[in-house]
Short mmCIF file of C-alpha atoms in Angstrom, two decimals:
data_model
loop_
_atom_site.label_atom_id
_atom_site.label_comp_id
_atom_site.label_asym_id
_atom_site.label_seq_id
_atom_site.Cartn_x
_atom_site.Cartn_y
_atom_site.Cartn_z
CA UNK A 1 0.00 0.00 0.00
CA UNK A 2 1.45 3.37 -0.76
CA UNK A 3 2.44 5.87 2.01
CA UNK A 4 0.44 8.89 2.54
CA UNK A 5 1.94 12.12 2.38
CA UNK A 6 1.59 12.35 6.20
CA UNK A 7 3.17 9.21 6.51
CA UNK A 8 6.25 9.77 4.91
CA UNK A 9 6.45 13.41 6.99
CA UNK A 10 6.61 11.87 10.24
CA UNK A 11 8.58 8.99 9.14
CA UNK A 12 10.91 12.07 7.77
CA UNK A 13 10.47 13.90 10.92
CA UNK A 14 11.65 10.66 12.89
CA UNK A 15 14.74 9.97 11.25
CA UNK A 16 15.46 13.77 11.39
CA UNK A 17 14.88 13.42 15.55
CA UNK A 18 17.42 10.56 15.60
CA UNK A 19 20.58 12.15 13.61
CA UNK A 20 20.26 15.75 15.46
CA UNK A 21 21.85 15.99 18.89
CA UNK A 22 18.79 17.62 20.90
CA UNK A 23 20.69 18.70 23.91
CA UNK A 24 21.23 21.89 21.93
CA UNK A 25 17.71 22.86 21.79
CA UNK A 26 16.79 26.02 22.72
CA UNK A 27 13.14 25.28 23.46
CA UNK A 28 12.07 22.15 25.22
CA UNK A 29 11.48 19.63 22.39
CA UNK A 30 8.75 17.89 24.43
CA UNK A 31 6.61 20.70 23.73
CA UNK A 32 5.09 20.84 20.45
CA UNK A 33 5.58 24.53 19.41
CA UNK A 34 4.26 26.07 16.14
CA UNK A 35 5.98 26.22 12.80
CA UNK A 36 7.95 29.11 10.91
CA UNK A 37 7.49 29.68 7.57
CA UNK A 38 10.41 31.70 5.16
CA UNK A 39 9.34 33.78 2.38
CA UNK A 40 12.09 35.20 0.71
CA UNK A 41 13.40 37.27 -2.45
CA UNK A 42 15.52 35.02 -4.56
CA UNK A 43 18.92 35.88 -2.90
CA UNK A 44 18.40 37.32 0.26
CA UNK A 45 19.67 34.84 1.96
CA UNK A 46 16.05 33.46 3.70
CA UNK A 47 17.06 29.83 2.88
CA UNK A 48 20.64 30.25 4.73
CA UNK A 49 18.57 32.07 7.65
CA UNK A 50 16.16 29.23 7.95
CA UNK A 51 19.25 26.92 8.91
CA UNK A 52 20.72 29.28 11.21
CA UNK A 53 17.52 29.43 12.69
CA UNK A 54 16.53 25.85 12.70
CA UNK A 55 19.85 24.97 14.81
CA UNK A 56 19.21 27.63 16.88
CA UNK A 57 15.39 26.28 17.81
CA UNK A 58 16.53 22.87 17.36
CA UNK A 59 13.33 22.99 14.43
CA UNK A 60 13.63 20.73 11.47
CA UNK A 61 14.01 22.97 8.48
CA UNK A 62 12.21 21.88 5.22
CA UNK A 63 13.28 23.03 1.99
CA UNK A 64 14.37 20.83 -0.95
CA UNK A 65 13.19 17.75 0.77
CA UNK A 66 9.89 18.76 0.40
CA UNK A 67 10.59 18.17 -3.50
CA UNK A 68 11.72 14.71 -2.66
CA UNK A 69 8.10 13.44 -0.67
CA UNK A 70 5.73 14.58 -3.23
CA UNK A 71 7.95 13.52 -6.09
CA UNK A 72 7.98 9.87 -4.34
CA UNK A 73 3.56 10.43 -4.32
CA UNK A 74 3.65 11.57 -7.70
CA UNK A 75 6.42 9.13 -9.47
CA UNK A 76 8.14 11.93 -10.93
CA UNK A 77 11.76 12.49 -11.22
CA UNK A 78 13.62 15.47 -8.60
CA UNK A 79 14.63 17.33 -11.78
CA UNK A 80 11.17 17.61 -12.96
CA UNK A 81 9.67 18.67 -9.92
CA UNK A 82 12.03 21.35 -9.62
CA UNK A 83 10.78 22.67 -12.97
CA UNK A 84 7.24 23.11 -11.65
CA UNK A 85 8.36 24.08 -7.81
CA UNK A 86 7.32 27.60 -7.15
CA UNK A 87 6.25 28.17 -10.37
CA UNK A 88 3.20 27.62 -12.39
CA UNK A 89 2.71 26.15 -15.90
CA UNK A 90 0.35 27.47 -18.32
CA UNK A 91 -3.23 26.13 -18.38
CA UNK A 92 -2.95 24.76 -21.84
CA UNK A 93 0.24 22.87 -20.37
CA UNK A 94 -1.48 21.14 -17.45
CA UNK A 95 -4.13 20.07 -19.93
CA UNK A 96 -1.66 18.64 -22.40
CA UNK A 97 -0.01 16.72 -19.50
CA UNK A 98 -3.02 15.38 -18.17
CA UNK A 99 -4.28 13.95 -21.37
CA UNK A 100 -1.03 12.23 -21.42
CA UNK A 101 -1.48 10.81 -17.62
CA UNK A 102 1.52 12.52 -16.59
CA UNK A 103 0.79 12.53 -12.87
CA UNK A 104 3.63 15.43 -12.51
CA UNK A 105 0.91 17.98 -13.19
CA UNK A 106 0.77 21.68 -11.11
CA UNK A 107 -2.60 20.45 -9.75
CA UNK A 108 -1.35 17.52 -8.31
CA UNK A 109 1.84 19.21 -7.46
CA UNK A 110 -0.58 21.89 -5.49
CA UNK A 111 -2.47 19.55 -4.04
CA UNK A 112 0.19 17.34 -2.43
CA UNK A 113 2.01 20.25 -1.12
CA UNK A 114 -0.62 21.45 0.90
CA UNK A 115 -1.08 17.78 2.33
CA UNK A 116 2.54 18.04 3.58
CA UNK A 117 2.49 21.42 4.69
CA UNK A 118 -0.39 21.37 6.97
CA UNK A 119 0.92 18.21 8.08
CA UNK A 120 4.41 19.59 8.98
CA UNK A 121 1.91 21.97 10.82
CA UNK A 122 -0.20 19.51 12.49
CA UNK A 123 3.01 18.65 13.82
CA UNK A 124 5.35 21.89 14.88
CA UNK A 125 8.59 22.78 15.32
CA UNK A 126 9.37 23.04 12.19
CA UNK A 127 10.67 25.56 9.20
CA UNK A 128 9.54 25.83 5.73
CA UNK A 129 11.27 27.81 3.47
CA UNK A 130 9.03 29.05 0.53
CA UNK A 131 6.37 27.26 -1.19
CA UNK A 132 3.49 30.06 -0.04
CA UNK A 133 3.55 27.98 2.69
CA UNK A 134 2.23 31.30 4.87
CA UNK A 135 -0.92 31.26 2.83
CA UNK A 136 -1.31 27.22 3.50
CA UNK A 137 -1.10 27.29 7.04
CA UNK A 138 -4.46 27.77 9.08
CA UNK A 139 -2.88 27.83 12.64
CA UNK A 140 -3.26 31.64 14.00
CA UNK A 141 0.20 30.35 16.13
CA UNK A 142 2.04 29.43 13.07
CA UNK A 143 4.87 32.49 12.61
CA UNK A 144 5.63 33.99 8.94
CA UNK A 145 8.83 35.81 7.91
CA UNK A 146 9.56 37.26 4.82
CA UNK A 147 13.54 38.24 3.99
CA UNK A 148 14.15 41.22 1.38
CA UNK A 149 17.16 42.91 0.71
CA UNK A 150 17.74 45.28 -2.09
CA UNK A 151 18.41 44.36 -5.63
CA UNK A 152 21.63 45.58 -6.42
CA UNK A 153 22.74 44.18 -3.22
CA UNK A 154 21.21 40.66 -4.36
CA UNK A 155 22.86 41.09 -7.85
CA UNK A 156 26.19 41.39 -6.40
CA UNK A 157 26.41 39.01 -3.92
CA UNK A 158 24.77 36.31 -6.59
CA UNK A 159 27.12 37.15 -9.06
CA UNK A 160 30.01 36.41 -6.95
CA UNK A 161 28.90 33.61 -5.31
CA UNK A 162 28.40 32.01 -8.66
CA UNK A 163 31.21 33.59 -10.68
CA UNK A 164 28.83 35.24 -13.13
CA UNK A 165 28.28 38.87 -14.68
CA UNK A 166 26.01 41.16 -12.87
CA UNK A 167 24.09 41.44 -15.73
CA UNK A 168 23.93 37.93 -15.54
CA UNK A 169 22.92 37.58 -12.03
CA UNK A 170 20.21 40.45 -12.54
CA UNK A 171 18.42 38.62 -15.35
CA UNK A 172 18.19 35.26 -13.28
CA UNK A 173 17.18 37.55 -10.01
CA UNK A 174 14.34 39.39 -11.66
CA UNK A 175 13.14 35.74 -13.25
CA UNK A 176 12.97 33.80 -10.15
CA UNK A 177 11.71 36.97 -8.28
CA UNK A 178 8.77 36.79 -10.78
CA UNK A 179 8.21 33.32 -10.95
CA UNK A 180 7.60 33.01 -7.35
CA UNK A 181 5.22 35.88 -7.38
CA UNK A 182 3.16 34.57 -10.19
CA UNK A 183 2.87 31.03 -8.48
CA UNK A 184 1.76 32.73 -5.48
CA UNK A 185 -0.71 34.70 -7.55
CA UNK A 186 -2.21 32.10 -9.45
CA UNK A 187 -2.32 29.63 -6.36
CA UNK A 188 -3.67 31.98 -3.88
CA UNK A 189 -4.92 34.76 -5.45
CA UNK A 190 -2.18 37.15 -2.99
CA UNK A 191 0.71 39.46 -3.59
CA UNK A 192 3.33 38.24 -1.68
CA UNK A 193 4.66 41.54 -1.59
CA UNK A 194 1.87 42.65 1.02
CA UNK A 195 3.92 42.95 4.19
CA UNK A 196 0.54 42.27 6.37
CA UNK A 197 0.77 38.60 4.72
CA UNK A 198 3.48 38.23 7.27
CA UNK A 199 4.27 38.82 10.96
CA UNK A 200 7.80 39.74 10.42
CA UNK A 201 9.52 41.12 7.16
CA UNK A 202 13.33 41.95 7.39
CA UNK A 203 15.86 43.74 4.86
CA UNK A 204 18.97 40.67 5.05
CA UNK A 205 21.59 43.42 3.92
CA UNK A 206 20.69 45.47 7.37
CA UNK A 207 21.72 42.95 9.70
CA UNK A 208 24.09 39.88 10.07
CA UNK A 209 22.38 36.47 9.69
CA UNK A 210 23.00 35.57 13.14
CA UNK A 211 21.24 38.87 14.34
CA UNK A 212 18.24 38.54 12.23
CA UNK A 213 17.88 35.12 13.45
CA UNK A 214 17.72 36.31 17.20
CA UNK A 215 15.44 38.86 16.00
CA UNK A 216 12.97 36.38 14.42
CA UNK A 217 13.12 34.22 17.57
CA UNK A 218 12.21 37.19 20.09
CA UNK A 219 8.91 38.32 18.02
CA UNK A 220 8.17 34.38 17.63
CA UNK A 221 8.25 34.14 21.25
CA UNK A 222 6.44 37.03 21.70
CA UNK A 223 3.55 36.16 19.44
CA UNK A 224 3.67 32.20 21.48
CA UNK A 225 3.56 34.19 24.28
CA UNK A 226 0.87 36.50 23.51
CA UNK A 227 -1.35 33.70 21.60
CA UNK A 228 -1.13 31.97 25.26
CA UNK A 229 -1.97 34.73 27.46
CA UNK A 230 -5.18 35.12 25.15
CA UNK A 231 -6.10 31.71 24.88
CA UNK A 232 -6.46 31.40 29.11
CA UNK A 233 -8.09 34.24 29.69
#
């Protein structure tokens, strides 16, 4: 019998639990505590934060691997899911592929990510990095970032971190940048440049990564904090 999608989370989360020395845990990992999700500008740095942040909190941090589960539900190769992952094919292409019973399609890609994502938040103490995940969750606990920084500081620091013209890093920028606004769009009808979409939204060239990440856990403890005090009244 195949494994559900929640299934293979926990059996993820599990194996995660066993690898990671937990003594370093900031917050008591008997305690389920709710999950952070990472929006981010394509390099500002949000998917390095959410690993600074996630050994900080002793959270798992969910990223790529989330490729890897629904690509194991949907019998499609890494490489192609990564072609559809925060974006969106055209109508006409999601019809062509499901006449041809290509079970890779954006619908099922859409549907399958929610499964994990509210299951990751079922769970807690967790991070997920992209995806819209902020506009999946329905917990009023969960906590959602998003990291900007300015373009031409993006450009530059792309370009040398992989050895390519500025021009060159600005074109790929400005494509990802809109790719992951258009999936957002045409997923969940929201700009995901709305800053109320998120609890927190920081500028990555302001601050050093280690900085921003003890500023994101004070205002998540804060808003755990708060969410208690209001919940036993």
């Amino acid at each position: 019998m195949a494994k559900k999608v929640s299934q293979i989370i926990e059996e993820q989360i599990q194996f995660w639990r066993l690898k990671n020395d937990r003594s370093a845990i900031v917050h008591s990992p008997l305690k389920k505590l709710p999950i952070i999700t990472v929006s981010r500008e394509f390099g500002a740095k949000g998917a390095v934060l959410a690993t600074v942040l996630g050994d900080k909190l002793g959270f798992k941090v969910w990223d790529k691997d989330l490729l890897e589960i629904i690509s194991k539900k949907l019998g499609s190769n890494n490489e192609y899911m990564q072609s559809i992952d925060e974006n969106r094919r055209t109508m006409l292409e999601d019809t062509i592929f499901g006449f041809m019973r290509h079970k890779g399609t954006n619908l099922n890609y859409f549907i399958y990510l929610v499964k994990a994502i509210r299951k990751i938040e079922d769970i807690g103490n967790s991070i997920i990095v992209g995806r819209g995940a902020n506009f999946i969750c329905k917990q009023k606990n969960s906590f959602h970032i998003r990291i900007v920084s300015p373009l031409v500081q993006r450009v530059e620091d792309y370009a040398k971190k992989e050895g390519i013209s500025k021009k060159k890093s600005r074109s790929i920028i400005l494509q990802k940048d809109a790719e992951r606004a258009t999936f957002t769009k045409q997923n969940f009808n929201q700009d995901i440049d709305i800053a109320s979409n998120y609890d927190l939204v920081i500028n990555s060239a302001s601050f050093p990564l280690e900085t921003i990440a003890e500023i994101v856990n004070t205002a998540y403890a804060c808003k755990i904090m708060s969410r208690e005090k209001v919940l036993t009244k």
